[in-house]
Amino acid sequence: MYLRRVSRKNKDGSTVAYLQLAHNEWNSEAKYAKARVIYSFGREDQLDVNALRRLVESISRYLSPEEALRAQASIGQIADFTFKSAKRLGGVWTLDQLWKQLGLDQIIQTLLVGRKHDNNVERLIFTMVANRAVDPTSKLGLQEWIRKEVALPGLNEAHVHQFYRAMDLLLGMRSQLEEQVYFATADLLNLEVDLIYFDTTSSYFEVEPQEAPDGEQLRKLGYSKDKRPDLLQVVIGMAVTKEGLPIRCWVWPGNTADKTVVEEAKKDLVGWKLGRVINVMDRGFSTEDNLTTLQRAGGHYIVGEPMRSGKKIVDEAMARKGRYQKIRDNLEVKEIVVGDGEKRQRFVMAYNPKEAEKEKKQRERLVQDLESALEDLHQLPEKKHTKAACALRSHKLYGRYLRQLKDGQLRINRQALHDAERYDGKYLIRTSDDTLSAEEIALGYKNLIAVENGFRTLKSTLSLRPMYHRIEDRIKTHVLINWLALLLIRLAELKTGDTWPTLRRTMDQLVLGKFSSQNGDFYQRTELTAEQSQILKILGVEAPQKIIRIDLKA
């Protein structure tokens, strides 16, 4: 179907043109296609332009924005445009496509069925997740972020109360969401869940302890891994696959000890029926109760053992002789078995020669500093000497290598230095799984750094801390939003092999421009660079249309 122009010549020599809506039909007798007129618009010089515009507008609803713009321009409907503003598009577009790859949009929409909510809750949740990954700000700041800085797919504006309502709804679907997200990720990446890494961290609040309301259950003073023991905090746990993908997170009161959270984490993961799972945990979780918990329901563990714990079984393992087997340039292992029958325990001692050399040199420099400090003590008057000596003895680093004689004089403890050498470059690992080789155990434990990297990203890239929420449910949802952002980031990094900050910088150079005229506005993106096209191709996502949207004035 097309717009057909026909003309005829008058007797006076003038030419008259007519416009017709026509389409070609095959004439079987003539053996060629003939035009059939569907509608005549009349003489070209007497054309009802408004009627033609109405037709174009009705057709444009079924065209892409770019095609519609061309159609309107062809009849003179689009006037000259002025470039008005630009917003970042590439970063949030990429995250939105990954969000849809995982089916998060459909998962959330399904979980919202039967709950009283606005139609754009899924978009509000995605906006909060994307904001943590692209440009972390407060929920109040999100309003301006959407209005002025980024072009969010499917959301042009929102208000802070909508975000808080969406947070409340998100927390209500948390357990189902975490499980469905995990299995969607596993299907997408064909994950084999055999090793699951678990660790905890803490995150603090800019609130003085005395400012906390009565009955505070979540924000508590506790051991701070952020070195802020003066502030209220929460404890955050995270389970990560060996590929580095976070599959679940937990939030506990700030005074929760590491050794008490294993049972809850184990119970939650067993409920997913993941099959054979080996939990990999750091030394803080190696209590006998925790190890028993990890073996329930056929589970196994790989756990670091504190070598200076004083536990009898650890001392026996440390005392066993044996030759190391080299498995990597900087990694040697030896297997140790302690006990027989039901009391049999399997250990692996891992040794890193480069790390051992590094620790030796650090201790040598420390001894040099100690010798200088002891020499300086003799030159101080009695009162200052006593004060300086006490400071040395209580020092976190120096104190362990000092001894005090009967006359009060301080000396370097050579035996302590000799004992310290015993641990240089070594770490002791305990496991309940006899099917794993010593190499697999050592490398499996070494990869516990995947969780540490996740926490580092949460606290730096995603700006998890400090937190400003006061309501406990909002605190838990804030952590959940950061977990979803970390999942998208890790997915992008896993597929591209590049870091998220690098990917974000590249994709944020793709911007959306707003162009205005007396007839309306249209939004067009910048041209894709070769680097941007390559990233989108690797991630398996579509590039945004060149013209995103057209808003015509009535």
mmCIF file of C-alpha atoms in Angstrom, residues 148-303:
data_model
loop_
_atom_site.group_PDB
_atom_site.id
_atom_site.type_symbol
_atom_site.label_atom_id
_atom_site.label_comp_id
_atom_site.label_asym_id
_atom_site.label_seq_id
_atom_site.Cartn_x
_atom_site.Cartn_y
_atom_site.Cartn_z
ATOM 1 C CA LYS A 148 17.877 15.162 35.255
ATOM 2 C CA GLU A 149 20.618 12.562 34.852
ATOM 3 C CA VAL A 150 19.586 9.200 33.402
ATOM 4 C CA ALA A 151 17.152 7.868 30.825
ATOM 5 C CA LEU A 152 15.508 4.926 32.557
ATOM 6 C CA PRO A 153 13.678 2.463 30.298
ATOM 7 C CA GLY A 154 9.990 2.535 31.163
ATOM 8 C CA LEU A 155 10.131 5.194 33.881
ATOM 9 C CA ASN A 156 10.230 8.956 33.332
ATOM 10 C CA GLU A 157 9.517 10.154 36.859
ATOM 11 C CA ALA A 158 8.838 8.875 40.366
ATOM 12 C CA HIS A 159 8.480 10.194 43.908
ATOM 13 C CA VAL A 160 10.183 9.107 47.102
ATOM 14 C CA HIS A 161 7.012 7.666 48.681
ATOM 15 C CA GLN A 162 6.667 5.341 45.677
ATOM 16 C CA PHE A 163 10.175 4.000 46.237
ATOM 17 C CA TYR A 164 9.479 3.329 49.913
ATOM 18 C CA ARG A 165 6.245 1.535 49.010
ATOM 19 C CA ALA A 166 8.140 -0.571 46.449
ATOM 20 C CA MET A 167 10.768 -1.416 49.109
ATOM 21 C CA ASP A 168 8.065 -2.689 51.446
ATOM 22 C CA LEU A 169 6.603 -4.883 48.690
ATOM 23 C CA LEU A 170 10.068 -6.180 47.763
ATOM 24 C CA LEU A 171 10.790 -7.346 51.303
ATOM 25 C CA GLY A 172 7.480 -9.208 51.378
ATOM 26 C CA MET A 173 8.526 -11.361 48.423
ATOM 27 C CA ARG A 174 12.148 -11.753 49.491
ATOM 28 C CA SER A 175 12.439 -15.509 50.101
ATOM 29 C CA GLN A 176 10.611 -16.463 46.898
ATOM 30 C CA LEU A 177 12.545 -13.872 44.911
ATOM 31 C CA GLU A 178 15.947 -15.118 46.089
ATOM 32 C CA GLU A 179 15.139 -18.704 45.194
ATOM 33 C CA GLN A 180 13.687 -17.923 41.764
ATOM 34 C CA VAL A 181 16.536 -15.542 40.932
ATOM 35 C CA TYR A 182 19.094 -18.202 41.801
ATOM 36 C CA PHE A 183 17.537 -20.858 39.572
ATOM 37 C CA ALA A 184 17.092 -18.326 36.740
ATOM 38 C CA THR A 185 20.803 -17.499 37.000
ATOM 39 C CA ALA A 186 21.785 -21.162 37.160
ATOM 40 C CA ASP A 187 19.761 -21.916 34.013
ATOM 41 C CA LEU A 188 21.181 -18.923 32.131
ATOM 42 C CA LEU A 189 24.822 -19.734 32.915
ATOM 43 C CA ASN A 190 24.570 -23.522 33.324
ATOM 44 C CA LEU A 191 26.015 -23.242 36.830
ATOM 45 C CA GLU A 192 27.161 -26.372 38.597
ATOM 46 C CA VAL A 193 26.612 -25.762 42.283
ATOM 47 C CA ASP A 194 29.137 -27.878 44.151
ATOM 48 C CA LEU A 195 31.072 -25.257 46.112
ATOM 49 C CA ILE A 196 29.194 -22.488 47.897
ATOM 50 C CA TYR A 197 31.284 -19.839 49.630
ATOM 51 C CA PHE A 198 29.926 -18.140 52.713
ATOM 52 C CA ASP A 199 31.200 -15.255 54.815
ATOM 53 C CA THR A 200 29.943 -12.291 56.807
ATOM 54 C CA THR A 201 30.765 -8.618 57.079
ATOM 55 C CA SER A 202 29.349 -5.629 58.934
ATOM 56 C CA SER A 203 27.951 -2.285 57.824
ATOM 57 C CA TYR A 204 27.473 0.733 60.038
ATOM 58 C CA PHE A 205 25.027 3.620 60.465
ATOM 59 C CA GLU A 206 25.756 7.294 61.010
ATOM 60 C CA VAL A 207 23.801 7.204 64.259
ATOM 61 C CA GLU A 208 25.209 7.555 67.756
ATOM 62 C CA PRO A 209 24.280 4.580 69.980
ATOM 63 C CA GLN A 210 22.372 6.814 72.382
ATOM 64 C CA GLU A 211 20.191 8.054 69.517
ATOM 65 C CA ALA A 212 18.737 4.575 68.837
ATOM 66 C CA PRO A 213 15.086 4.205 69.866
ATOM 67 C CA ASP A 214 14.063 1.909 72.704
ATOM 68 C CA GLY A 215 13.500 -1.666 71.605
ATOM 69 C CA GLU A 216 16.089 -1.498 68.796
ATOM 70 C CA GLN A 217 16.569 -5.102 67.618
ATOM 71 C CA LEU A 218 18.694 -4.875 64.479
ATOM 72 C CA ARG A 219 21.128 -1.977 64.819
ATOM 73 C CA LYS A 220 23.536 -2.959 67.582
ATOM 74 C CA LEU A 221 27.093 -2.312 68.692
ATOM 75 C CA GLY A 222 29.354 -5.250 67.858
ATOM 76 C CA TYR A 223 32.633 -6.357 66.361
ATOM 77 C CA SER A 224 33.076 -3.977 63.423
ATOM 78 C CA LYS A 225 34.832 -5.234 60.307
ATOM 79 C CA ASP A 226 34.743 -1.622 59.076
ATOM 80 C CA LYS A 227 36.843 -0.513 62.076
ATOM 81 C CA ARG A 228 33.959 1.612 63.406
ATOM 82 C CA PRO A 229 33.178 -0.013 66.783
ATOM 83 C CA ASP A 230 31.736 3.306 67.964
ATOM 84 C CA LEU A 231 28.735 3.090 65.622
ATOM 85 C CA LEU A 232 25.633 0.926 65.462
ATOM 86 C CA GLN A 233 25.805 -1.759 62.783
ATOM 87 C CA VAL A 234 24.238 -4.843 61.230
ATOM 88 C CA VAL A 235 25.908 -8.103 60.226
ATOM 89 C CA ILE A 236 25.505 -9.165 56.589
ATOM 90 C CA GLY A 237 26.019 -12.706 55.332
ATOM 91 C CA MET A 238 26.435 -13.713 51.706
ATOM 92 C CA ALA A 239 26.612 -17.012 49.823
ATOM 93 C CA VAL A 240 28.560 -16.954 46.547
ATOM 94 C CA THR A 241 29.184 -19.561 43.831
ATOM 95 C CA LYS A 242 32.716 -20.409 42.712
ATOM 96 C CA GLU A 243 32.101 -18.196 39.661
ATOM 97 C CA GLY A 244 31.633 -15.242 42.015
ATOM 98 C CA LEU A 245 27.858 -14.868 41.663
ATOM 99 C CA PRO A 246 26.053 -13.946 44.898
ATOM 100 C CA ILE A 247 23.109 -16.308 45.310
ATOM 101 C CA ARG A 248 21.728 -15.203 48.657
ATOM 102 C CA CYS A 249 22.197 -12.635 51.398
ATOM 103 C CA TRP A 250 21.192 -12.354 55.056
ATOM 104 C CA VAL A 251 20.938 -9.540 57.602
ATOM 105 C CA TRP A 252 21.437 -10.106 61.335
ATOM 106 C CA PRO A 253 21.691 -7.838 64.402
ATOM 107 C CA GLY A 254 24.992 -6.002 64.723
ATOM 108 C CA ASN A 255 26.115 -7.981 67.790
ATOM 109 C CA THR A 256 25.704 -11.383 66.092
ATOM 110 C CA ALA A 257 28.814 -13.580 66.250
ATOM 111 C CA ASP A 258 29.971 -15.386 63.102
ATOM 112 C CA LYS A 259 29.791 -18.805 64.704
ATOM 113 C CA THR A 260 26.048 -18.446 65.416
ATOM 114 C CA VAL A 261 24.771 -17.779 61.885
ATOM 115 C CA VAL A 262 25.825 -20.976 60.117
ATOM 116 C CA GLU A 263 22.741 -22.992 61.077
ATOM 117 C CA GLU A 264 20.327 -20.429 59.610
ATOM 118 C CA ALA A 265 22.338 -20.068 56.380
ATOM 119 C CA LYS A 266 22.606 -23.838 56.003
ATOM 120 C CA LYS A 267 18.871 -24.306 56.605
ATOM 121 C CA ASP A 268 17.925 -21.688 54.009
ATOM 122 C CA LEU A 269 20.154 -23.192 51.315
ATOM 123 C CA VAL A 270 19.079 -26.787 52.029
ATOM 124 C CA GLY A 271 15.517 -25.676 51.355
ATOM 125 C CA TRP A 272 16.516 -25.004 47.738
ATOM 126 C CA LYS A 273 17.406 -28.692 47.200
ATOM 127 C CA LEU A 274 20.661 -27.844 45.422
ATOM 128 C CA GLY A 275 22.004 -31.397 45.518
ATOM 129 C CA ARG A 276 25.592 -32.079 46.586
ATOM 130 C CA VAL A 277 26.953 -28.901 48.133
ATOM 131 C CA ILE A 278 30.287 -28.243 49.829
ATOM 132 C CA ASN A 279 30.250 -25.132 51.983
ATOM 133 C CA VAL A 280 33.491 -23.174 51.995
ATOM 134 C CA MET A 281 33.980 -20.903 55.008
ATOM 135 C CA ASP A 282 36.688 -18.919 56.723
ATOM 136 C CA ARG A 283 38.346 -19.645 60.079
ATOM 137 C CA GLY A 284 35.716 -17.728 62.054
ATOM 138 C CA PHE A 285 33.186 -20.531 61.440
ATOM 139 C CA SER A 286 35.304 -23.562 62.430
ATOM 140 C CA THR A 287 33.596 -24.389 65.737
ATOM 141 C CA GLU A 288 32.653 -28.031 66.212
ATOM 142 C CA ASP A 289 28.944 -27.135 66.375
ATOM 143 C CA ASN A 290 29.145 -25.353 63.028
ATOM 144 C CA LEU A 291 30.995 -28.242 61.381
ATOM 145 C CA THR A 292 28.310 -30.647 62.616
ATOM 146 C CA THR A 293 25.601 -28.355 61.234
ATOM 147 C CA LEU A 294 27.305 -28.185 57.830
ATOM 148 C CA GLN A 295 27.310 -31.999 57.559
ATOM 149 C CA ARG A 296 23.587 -32.343 58.088
ATOM 150 C CA ALA A 297 21.460 -33.500 55.143
ATOM 151 C CA GLY A 298 24.524 -34.974 53.437
ATOM 152 C CA GLY A 299 26.412 -31.706 53.199
ATOM 153 C CA HIS A 300 30.170 -31.208 53.407
ATOM 154 C CA TYR A 301 32.534 -28.405 54.290
ATOM 155 C CA ILE A 302 35.914 -26.881 53.547
ATOM 156 C CA VAL A 303 36.841 -24.638 56.466
#
